[in-house]
Coordinates of C-alpha atoms and ligand atoms in Angstrom, one line a residue:
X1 CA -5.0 -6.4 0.9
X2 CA -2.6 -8.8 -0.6
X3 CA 0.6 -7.7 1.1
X4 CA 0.8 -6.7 5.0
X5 CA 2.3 -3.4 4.9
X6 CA 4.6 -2.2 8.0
X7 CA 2.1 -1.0 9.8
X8 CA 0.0 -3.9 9.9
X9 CA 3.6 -6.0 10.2
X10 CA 4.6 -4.0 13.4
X11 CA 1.0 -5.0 14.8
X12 CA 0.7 -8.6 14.0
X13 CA 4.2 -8.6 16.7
X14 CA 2.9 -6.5 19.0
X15 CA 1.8 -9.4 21.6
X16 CA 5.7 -10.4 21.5
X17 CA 6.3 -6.8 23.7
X18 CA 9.0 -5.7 21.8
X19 CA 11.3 -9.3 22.9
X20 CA 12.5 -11.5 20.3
X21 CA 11.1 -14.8 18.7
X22 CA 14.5 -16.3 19.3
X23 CA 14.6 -15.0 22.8
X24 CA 10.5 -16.2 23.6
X25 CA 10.0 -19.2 21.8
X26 CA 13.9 -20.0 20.3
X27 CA 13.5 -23.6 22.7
X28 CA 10.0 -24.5 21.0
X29 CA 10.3 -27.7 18.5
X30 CA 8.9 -26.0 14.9
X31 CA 7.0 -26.0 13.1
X32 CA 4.5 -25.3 15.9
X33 CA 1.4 -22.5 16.2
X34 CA 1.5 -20.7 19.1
X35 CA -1.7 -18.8 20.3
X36 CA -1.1 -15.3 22.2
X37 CA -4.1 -14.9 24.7
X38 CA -2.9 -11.6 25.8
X39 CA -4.0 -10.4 22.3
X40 CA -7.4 -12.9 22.2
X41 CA -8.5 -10.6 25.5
X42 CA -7.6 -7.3 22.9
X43 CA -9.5 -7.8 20.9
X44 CA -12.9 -9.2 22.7
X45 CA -12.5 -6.3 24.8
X46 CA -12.8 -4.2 21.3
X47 CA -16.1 -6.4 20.1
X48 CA -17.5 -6.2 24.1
X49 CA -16.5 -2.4 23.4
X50 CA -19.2 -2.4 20.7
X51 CA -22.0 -4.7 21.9
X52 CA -22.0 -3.2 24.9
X53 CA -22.2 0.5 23.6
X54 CA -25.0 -0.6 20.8
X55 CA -26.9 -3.4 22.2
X56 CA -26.0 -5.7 19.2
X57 CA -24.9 -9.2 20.0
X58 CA -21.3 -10.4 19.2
X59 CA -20.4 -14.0 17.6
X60 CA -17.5 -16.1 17.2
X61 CA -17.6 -17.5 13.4
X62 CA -15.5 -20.6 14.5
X63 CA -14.7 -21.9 10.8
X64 CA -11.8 -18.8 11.1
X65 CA -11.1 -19.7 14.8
X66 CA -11.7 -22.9 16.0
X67 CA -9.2 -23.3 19.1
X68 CA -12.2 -24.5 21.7
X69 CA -8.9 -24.5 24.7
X70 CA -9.2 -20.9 24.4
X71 CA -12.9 -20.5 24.1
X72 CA -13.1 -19.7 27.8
X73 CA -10.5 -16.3 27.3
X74 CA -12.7 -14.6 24.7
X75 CA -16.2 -15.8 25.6
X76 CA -16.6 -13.0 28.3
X77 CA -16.4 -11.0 25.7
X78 CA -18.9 -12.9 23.1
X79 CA -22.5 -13.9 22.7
X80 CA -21.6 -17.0 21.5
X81 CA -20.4 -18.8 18.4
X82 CA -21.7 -19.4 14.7
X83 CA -21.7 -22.7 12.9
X84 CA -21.6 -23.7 9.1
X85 CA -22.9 -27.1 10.0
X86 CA -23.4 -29.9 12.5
X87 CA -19.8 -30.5 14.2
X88 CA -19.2 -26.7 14.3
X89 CA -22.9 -26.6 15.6
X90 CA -21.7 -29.2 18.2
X91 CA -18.2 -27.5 19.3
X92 CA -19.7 -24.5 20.6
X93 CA -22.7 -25.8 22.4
X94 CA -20.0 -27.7 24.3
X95 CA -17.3 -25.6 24.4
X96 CA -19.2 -23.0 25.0
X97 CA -21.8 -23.5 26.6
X98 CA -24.3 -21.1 28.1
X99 CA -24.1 -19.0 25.1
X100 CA -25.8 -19.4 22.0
X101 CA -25.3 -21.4 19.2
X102 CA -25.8 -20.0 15.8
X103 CA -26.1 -22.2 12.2
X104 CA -25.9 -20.9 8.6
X105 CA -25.3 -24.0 5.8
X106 CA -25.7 -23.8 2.2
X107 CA -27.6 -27.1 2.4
X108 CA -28.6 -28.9 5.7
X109 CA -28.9 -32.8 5.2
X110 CA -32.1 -34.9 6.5
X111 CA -29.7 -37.3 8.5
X112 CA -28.1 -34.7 10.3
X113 CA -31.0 -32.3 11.1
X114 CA -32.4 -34.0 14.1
X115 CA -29.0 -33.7 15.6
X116 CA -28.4 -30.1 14.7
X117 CA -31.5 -29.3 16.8
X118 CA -30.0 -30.4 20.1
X119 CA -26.9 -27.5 19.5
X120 CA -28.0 -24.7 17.6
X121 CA -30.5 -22.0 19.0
X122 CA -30.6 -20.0 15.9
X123 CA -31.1 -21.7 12.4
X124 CA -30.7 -19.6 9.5
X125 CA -31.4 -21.1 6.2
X126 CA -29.9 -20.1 2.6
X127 CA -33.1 -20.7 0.2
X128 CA -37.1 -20.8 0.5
X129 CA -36.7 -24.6 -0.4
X130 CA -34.4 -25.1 2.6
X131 CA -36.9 -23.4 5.0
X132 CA -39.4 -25.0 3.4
X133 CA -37.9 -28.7 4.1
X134 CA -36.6 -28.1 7.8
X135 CA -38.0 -25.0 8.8
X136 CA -41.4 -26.2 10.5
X137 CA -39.6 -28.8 12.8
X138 CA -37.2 -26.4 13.7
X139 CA -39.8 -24.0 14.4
X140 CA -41.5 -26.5 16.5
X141 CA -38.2 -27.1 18.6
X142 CA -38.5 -24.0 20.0
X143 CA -36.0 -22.2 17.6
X144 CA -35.3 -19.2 16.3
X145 CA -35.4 -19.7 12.4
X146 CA -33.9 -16.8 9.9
X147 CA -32.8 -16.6 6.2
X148 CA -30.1 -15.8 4.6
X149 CA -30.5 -13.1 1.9
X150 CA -28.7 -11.7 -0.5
X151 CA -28.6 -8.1 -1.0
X152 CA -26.6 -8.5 -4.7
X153 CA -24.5 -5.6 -4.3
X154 CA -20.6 -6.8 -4.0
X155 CA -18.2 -4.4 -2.4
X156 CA -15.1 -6.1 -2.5
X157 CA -12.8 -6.4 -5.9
X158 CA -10.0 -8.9 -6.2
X159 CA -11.4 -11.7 -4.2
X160 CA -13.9 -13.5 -6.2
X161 CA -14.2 -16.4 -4.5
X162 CA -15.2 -14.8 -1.2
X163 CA -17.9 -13.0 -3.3
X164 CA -21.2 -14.5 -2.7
X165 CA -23.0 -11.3 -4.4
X166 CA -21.4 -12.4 -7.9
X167 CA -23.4 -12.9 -10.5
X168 CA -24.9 -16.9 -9.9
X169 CA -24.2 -17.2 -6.7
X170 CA -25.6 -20.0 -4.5
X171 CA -25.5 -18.1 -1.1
X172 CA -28.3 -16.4 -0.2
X173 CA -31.9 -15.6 -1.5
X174 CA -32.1 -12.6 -3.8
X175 CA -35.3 -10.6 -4.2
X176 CA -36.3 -12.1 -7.6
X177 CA -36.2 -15.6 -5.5
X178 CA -37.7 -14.7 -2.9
X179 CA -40.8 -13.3 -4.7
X180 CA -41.1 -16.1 -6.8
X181 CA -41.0 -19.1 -3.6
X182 CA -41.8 -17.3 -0.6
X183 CA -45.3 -17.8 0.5
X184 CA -47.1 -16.2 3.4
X185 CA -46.8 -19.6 5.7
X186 CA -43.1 -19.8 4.8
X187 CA -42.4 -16.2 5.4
X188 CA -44.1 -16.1 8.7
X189 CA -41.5 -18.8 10.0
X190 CA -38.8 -16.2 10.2
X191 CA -37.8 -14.5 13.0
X192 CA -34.8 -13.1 11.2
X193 CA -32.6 -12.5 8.1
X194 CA -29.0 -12.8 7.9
X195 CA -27.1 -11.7 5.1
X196 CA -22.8 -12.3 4.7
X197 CA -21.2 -10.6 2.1
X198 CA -17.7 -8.9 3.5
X199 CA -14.4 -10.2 3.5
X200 CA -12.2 -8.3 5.6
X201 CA -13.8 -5.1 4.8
X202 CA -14.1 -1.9 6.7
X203 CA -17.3 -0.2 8.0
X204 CA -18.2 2.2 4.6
X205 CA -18.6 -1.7 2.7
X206 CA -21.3 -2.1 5.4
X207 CA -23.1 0.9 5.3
X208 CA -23.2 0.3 1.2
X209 CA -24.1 -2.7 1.5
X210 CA -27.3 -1.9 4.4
X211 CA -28.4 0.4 1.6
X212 CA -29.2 -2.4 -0.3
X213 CA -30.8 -4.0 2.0
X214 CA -32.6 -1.9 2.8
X215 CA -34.0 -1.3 -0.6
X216 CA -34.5 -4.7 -1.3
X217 CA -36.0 -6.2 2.0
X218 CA -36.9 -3.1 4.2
X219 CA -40.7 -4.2 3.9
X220 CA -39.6 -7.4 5.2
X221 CA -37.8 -6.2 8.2
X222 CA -40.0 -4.4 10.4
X223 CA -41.4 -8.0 10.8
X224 CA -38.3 -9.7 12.1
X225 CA -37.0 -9.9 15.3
X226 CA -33.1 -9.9 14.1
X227 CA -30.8 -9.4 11.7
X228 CA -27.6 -10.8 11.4
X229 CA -24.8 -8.7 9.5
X230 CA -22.6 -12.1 9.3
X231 CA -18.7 -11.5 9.0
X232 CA -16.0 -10.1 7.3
X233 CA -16.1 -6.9 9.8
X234 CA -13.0 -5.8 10.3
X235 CA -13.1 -4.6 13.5
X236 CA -10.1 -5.3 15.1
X237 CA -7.5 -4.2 12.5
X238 CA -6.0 -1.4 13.3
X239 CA -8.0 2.2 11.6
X240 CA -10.8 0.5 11.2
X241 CA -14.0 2.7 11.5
X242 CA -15.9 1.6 14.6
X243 CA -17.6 4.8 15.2
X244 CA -19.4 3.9 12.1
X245 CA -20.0 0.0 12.6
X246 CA -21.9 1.5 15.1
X247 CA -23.8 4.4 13.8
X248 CA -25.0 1.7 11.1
X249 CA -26.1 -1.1 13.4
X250 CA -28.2 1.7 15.8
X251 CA -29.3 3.1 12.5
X252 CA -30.6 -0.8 11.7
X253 CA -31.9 -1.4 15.1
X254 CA -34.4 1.8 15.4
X255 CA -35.4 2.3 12.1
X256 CA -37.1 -1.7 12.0
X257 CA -36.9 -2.3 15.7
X258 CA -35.1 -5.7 15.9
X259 CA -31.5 -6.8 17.1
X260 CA -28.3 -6.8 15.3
X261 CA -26.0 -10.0 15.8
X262 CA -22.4 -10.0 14.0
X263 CA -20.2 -13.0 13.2
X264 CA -17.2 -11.4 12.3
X265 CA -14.5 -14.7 12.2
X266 CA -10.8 -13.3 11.8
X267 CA -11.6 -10.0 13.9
X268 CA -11.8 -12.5 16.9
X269 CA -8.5 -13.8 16.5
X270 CA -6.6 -11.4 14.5
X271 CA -3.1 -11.2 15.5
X272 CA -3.8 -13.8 18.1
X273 CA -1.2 -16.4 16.8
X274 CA 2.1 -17.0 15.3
X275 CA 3.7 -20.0 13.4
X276 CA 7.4 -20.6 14.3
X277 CA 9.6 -22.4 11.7
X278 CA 12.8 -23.0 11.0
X279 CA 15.3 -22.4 8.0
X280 CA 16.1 -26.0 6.3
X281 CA 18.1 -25.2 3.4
X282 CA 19.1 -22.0 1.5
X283 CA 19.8 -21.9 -2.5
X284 CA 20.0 -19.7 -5.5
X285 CA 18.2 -19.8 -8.9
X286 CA 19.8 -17.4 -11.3
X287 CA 18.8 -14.6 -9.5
X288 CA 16.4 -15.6 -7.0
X289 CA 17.7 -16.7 -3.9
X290 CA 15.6 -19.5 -1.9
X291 CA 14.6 -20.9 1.5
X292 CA 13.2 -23.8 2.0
X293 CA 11.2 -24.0 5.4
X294 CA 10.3 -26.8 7.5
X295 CA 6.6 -25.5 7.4
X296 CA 4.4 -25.5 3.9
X297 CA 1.8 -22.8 2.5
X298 CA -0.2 -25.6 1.4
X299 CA -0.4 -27.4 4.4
X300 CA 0.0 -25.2 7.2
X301 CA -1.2 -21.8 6.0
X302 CA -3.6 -22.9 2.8
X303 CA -5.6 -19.1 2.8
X304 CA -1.7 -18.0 1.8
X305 CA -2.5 -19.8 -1.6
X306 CA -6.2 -19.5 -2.1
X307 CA -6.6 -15.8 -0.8
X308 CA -4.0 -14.8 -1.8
X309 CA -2.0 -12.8 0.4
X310 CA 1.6 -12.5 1.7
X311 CA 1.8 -12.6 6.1
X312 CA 3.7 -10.6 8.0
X313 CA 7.4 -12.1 9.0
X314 CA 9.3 -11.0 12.0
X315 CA 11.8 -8.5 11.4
X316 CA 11.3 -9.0 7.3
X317 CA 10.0 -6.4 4.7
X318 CA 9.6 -6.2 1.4
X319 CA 11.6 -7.7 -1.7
X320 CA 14.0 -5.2 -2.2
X321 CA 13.5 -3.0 0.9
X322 CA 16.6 -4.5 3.0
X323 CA 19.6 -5.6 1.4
X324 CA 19.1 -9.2 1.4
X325 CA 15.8 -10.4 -0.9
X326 CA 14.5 -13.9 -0.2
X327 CA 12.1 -16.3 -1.4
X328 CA 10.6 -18.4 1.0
X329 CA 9.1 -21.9 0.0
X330 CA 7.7 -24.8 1.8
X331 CA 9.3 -28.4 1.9
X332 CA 6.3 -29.9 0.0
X333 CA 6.4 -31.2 -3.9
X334 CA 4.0 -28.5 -4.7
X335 CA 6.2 -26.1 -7.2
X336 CA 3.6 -23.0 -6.2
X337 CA 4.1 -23.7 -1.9
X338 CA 5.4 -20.2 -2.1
X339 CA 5.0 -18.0 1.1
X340 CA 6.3 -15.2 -0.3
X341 CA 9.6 -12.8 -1.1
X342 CA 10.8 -11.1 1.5
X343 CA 13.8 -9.3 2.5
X344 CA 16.3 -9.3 5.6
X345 CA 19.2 -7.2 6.8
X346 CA 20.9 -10.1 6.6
X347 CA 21.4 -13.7 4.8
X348 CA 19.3 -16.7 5.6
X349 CA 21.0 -19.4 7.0
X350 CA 20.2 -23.4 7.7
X351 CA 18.5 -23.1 11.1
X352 CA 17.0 -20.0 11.3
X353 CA 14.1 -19.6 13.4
X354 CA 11.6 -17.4 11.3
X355 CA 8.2 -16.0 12.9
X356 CA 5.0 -15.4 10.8
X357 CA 2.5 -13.7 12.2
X358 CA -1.8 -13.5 12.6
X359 CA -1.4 -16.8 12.3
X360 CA -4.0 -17.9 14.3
X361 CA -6.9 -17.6 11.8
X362 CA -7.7 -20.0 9.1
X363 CA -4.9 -21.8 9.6
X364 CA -4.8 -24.7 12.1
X365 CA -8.5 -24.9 11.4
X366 CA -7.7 -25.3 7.7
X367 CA -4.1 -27.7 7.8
X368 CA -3.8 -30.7 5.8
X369 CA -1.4 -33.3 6.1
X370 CA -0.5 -33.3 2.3
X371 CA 3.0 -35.1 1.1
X372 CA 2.3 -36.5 4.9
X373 CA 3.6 -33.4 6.1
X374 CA 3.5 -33.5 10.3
X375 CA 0.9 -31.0 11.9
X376 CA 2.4 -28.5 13.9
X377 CA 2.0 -28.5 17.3
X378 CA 0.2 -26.2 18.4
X379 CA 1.4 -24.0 21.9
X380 CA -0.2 -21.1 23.9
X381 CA 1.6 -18.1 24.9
X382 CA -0.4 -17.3 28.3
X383 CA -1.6 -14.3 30.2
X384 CA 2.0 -14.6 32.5
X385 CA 3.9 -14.7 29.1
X386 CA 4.2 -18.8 29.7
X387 CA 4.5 -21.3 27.0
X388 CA 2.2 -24.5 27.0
X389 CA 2.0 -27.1 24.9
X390 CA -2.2 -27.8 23.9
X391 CA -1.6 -30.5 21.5
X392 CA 1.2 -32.4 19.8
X393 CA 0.7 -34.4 16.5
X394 CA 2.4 -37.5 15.5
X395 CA 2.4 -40.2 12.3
X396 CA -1.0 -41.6 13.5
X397 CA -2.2 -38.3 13.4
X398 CA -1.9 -38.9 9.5
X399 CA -2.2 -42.2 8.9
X400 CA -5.6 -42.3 10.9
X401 CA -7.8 -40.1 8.5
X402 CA -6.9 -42.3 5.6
X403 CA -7.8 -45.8 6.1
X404 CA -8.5 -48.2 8.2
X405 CA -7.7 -48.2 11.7
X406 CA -5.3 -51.5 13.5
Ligands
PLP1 C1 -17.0 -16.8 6.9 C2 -18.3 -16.4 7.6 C3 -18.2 -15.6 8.7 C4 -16.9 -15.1 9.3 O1 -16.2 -14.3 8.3 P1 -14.8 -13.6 8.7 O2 -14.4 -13.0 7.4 O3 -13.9 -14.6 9.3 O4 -15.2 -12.5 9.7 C5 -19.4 -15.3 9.3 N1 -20.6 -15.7 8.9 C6 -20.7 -16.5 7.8 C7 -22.0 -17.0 7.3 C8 -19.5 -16.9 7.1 O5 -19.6 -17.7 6.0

């Protein structure tokens, strides 16, 4: 992780079909999103691919991928969508609808809980307390209640903060806390467990990480009706191991007899989405040469910053790589809105139109209008290779969220 190599680089383009970003969206005002559906169909028919050959149930995580215009391309290919909370909850029981609605939060509130029953089918809880507090009236609804667990075995290094087996975490029950709260009432409420530790991880950080499960709850499982491997599957990126995402959730399904849901968030809409922008001034620092872009990191690509990692850019490599090396920065105050350094077989120049792709997850779902920077628009490059404009964002578009409205 970190850097996109070529590889990944020469796939993150591949919905462009070999034409140019000048040549396909050089008309388009920037900076402006633009979501390729030809690659959201890729890549449910590669989820379908595995739901279909396994019998496990496929969801979209919408916190990653929250575009609900394109919810009816890839939800012949889904099960239906996870929530973190109410509004999430809400978006997929109306944008998609007929599919089912699935809810993990850290913490559900008592105001909102009533609500949250109308949307969500599945309810998965993070602690005994939790369950404790809402898990009888949801029970009562009609709905199918899990908990989330937490199998304290991290395989990921580098990322911290999308650890939630490190030491203290607050996501998920462990075994120690589950002995100590769960009694026999509150533990036949579940119908499930769910456990989310990946972060763009392949399918060996799974089978490690069903080991310890395994060890820690397999007396609990046999009892349950589901389990839910939550996100940060991979699948869609190319090289990554499906034969073995599957051999692990058939292992899981036979050996306690339940069903096997994923989440996975970013393999939905991986490569699904590029953000055009354009060149706004070039300068030179010593020996670091700059371009200042009429796009942000901070604002319209915040996982850039918090990940962090560098995205692929049309036609760019790395520093050094081609002759011309390049730092590109966004037009905020913020000294660190840094995309990147990359490098061109050519200079930069004041109006040129650069392309970053996979730019469709955590990114419009995630922008910020900070130094009241404007909101790309956001466009959809269709099935026929047509451009259409889904939403445009103005000044009162800003100055709504932050006070009161005339
Ligand atoms: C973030 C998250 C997902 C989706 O993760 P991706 O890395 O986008 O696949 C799924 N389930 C839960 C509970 C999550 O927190």
């Amino acid at each position: 992780m970190g850097s996109f190599g070529v590889k990944e680089s020469r796939k993150a383009f591949e919905g462009l079909g070999g034409s140019s970003p000048d040549k396909l969206f050089g008309g388009l005002p920037t900076p402006c999103y633009i979501l390729d559906e030809a690659m959201l169909r890729r890549n449910g028919e590669i989820l379908a691919g595995v739901a279909k050959r396994t019998g496990c149930r496929i969801l979209l995580a919408q916190k990653a991928f929250s575009n609900y215009d394109l919810y009816p391309v890839i939800s012949p290919y889904l099960d239906g969508t996870e929530a973190s909370g109410l509004y999430e909850s809400r978006l997929g029981a109306e944008e998609m609808p007929e599919k089912e609605v699935h809810v993990f939060c850290a913490a559900y509130r008592e105001e909102e809980f009533d609500e949250l029953l109308r949307y969500a089918d599945h309810i998965v809880f993070n602690s005994p307390s939790q369950l404790d507090r809402f898990g009888f009236r949801a029970k009562k609804a009609g709905k199918s209640i899990g908990l989330r667990i937490n199998p304290e075995c991290s395989t990921q290094e580098g990322h911290a903060i999308y650890d939630p087996c490190a030491p203290g975490s607050r996501l998920g029950t462990t075994r120690a806390q589950w002995d100590e709260k769960m009694t026999l009432e509150l533990t036949e409420l579940l119908d499930g467990l769910h456990f989310h530790t990946l972060c763009e991880q392949d399918s060996d950080a799974l089978e490690t990480t069903l080991k310890a499960v395994a060890e820690r709850f397999g007396d609990i499982l046999p009892r349950m009706k589901w389990l839910n491997f939550g996100g940060g599957h991979h699948i869609t990126r190319p090289g990554y191991d499906i034969v073995r995402l599957e051999r692990c959730i058939r292992s899981a399904q036979e050996r306690w007899n339940l069903r096997v849901y994923l989440e996975p968030g970013e393999a939905c809409a991986l490569y699904a989405g590029y953000l055009a922008a354009h060149v706004l001034d070039v300068l030179q620092n010593g020996e670091t040469q700059i371009a200042v872009l009429n796009t942000s990191a901070a604002c319209h690509m915040p996982d850039v910053l918090e990940m962090p990692y560098r995205p692929p850019l049309y036609g760019a490599k790395e520093p050094g790589e081609l002759p011309f090396t390049v730092r590109l920065c966004g037009s905020t105050c913020l000294a660190g809105d840094v995309i990147g350094d990359y490098s061109f077989d050519r200079p930069l120049r004041e109006g040129d139109l650069l392309l970053f792709g996979d730019m469709a997850i955590y990114t419009m779902c995630k922008n910020n209008t900070f130094n009241g920077m404007p909101l790309p628009e956001i466009f959809v490059f269709d099935n026929n290779r047509k451009l259409h404009c889904l939403r445009k964002f103005e000044y009162m578009d800003f100055k709504q969220r932050l006070g009161r409205l005339l």
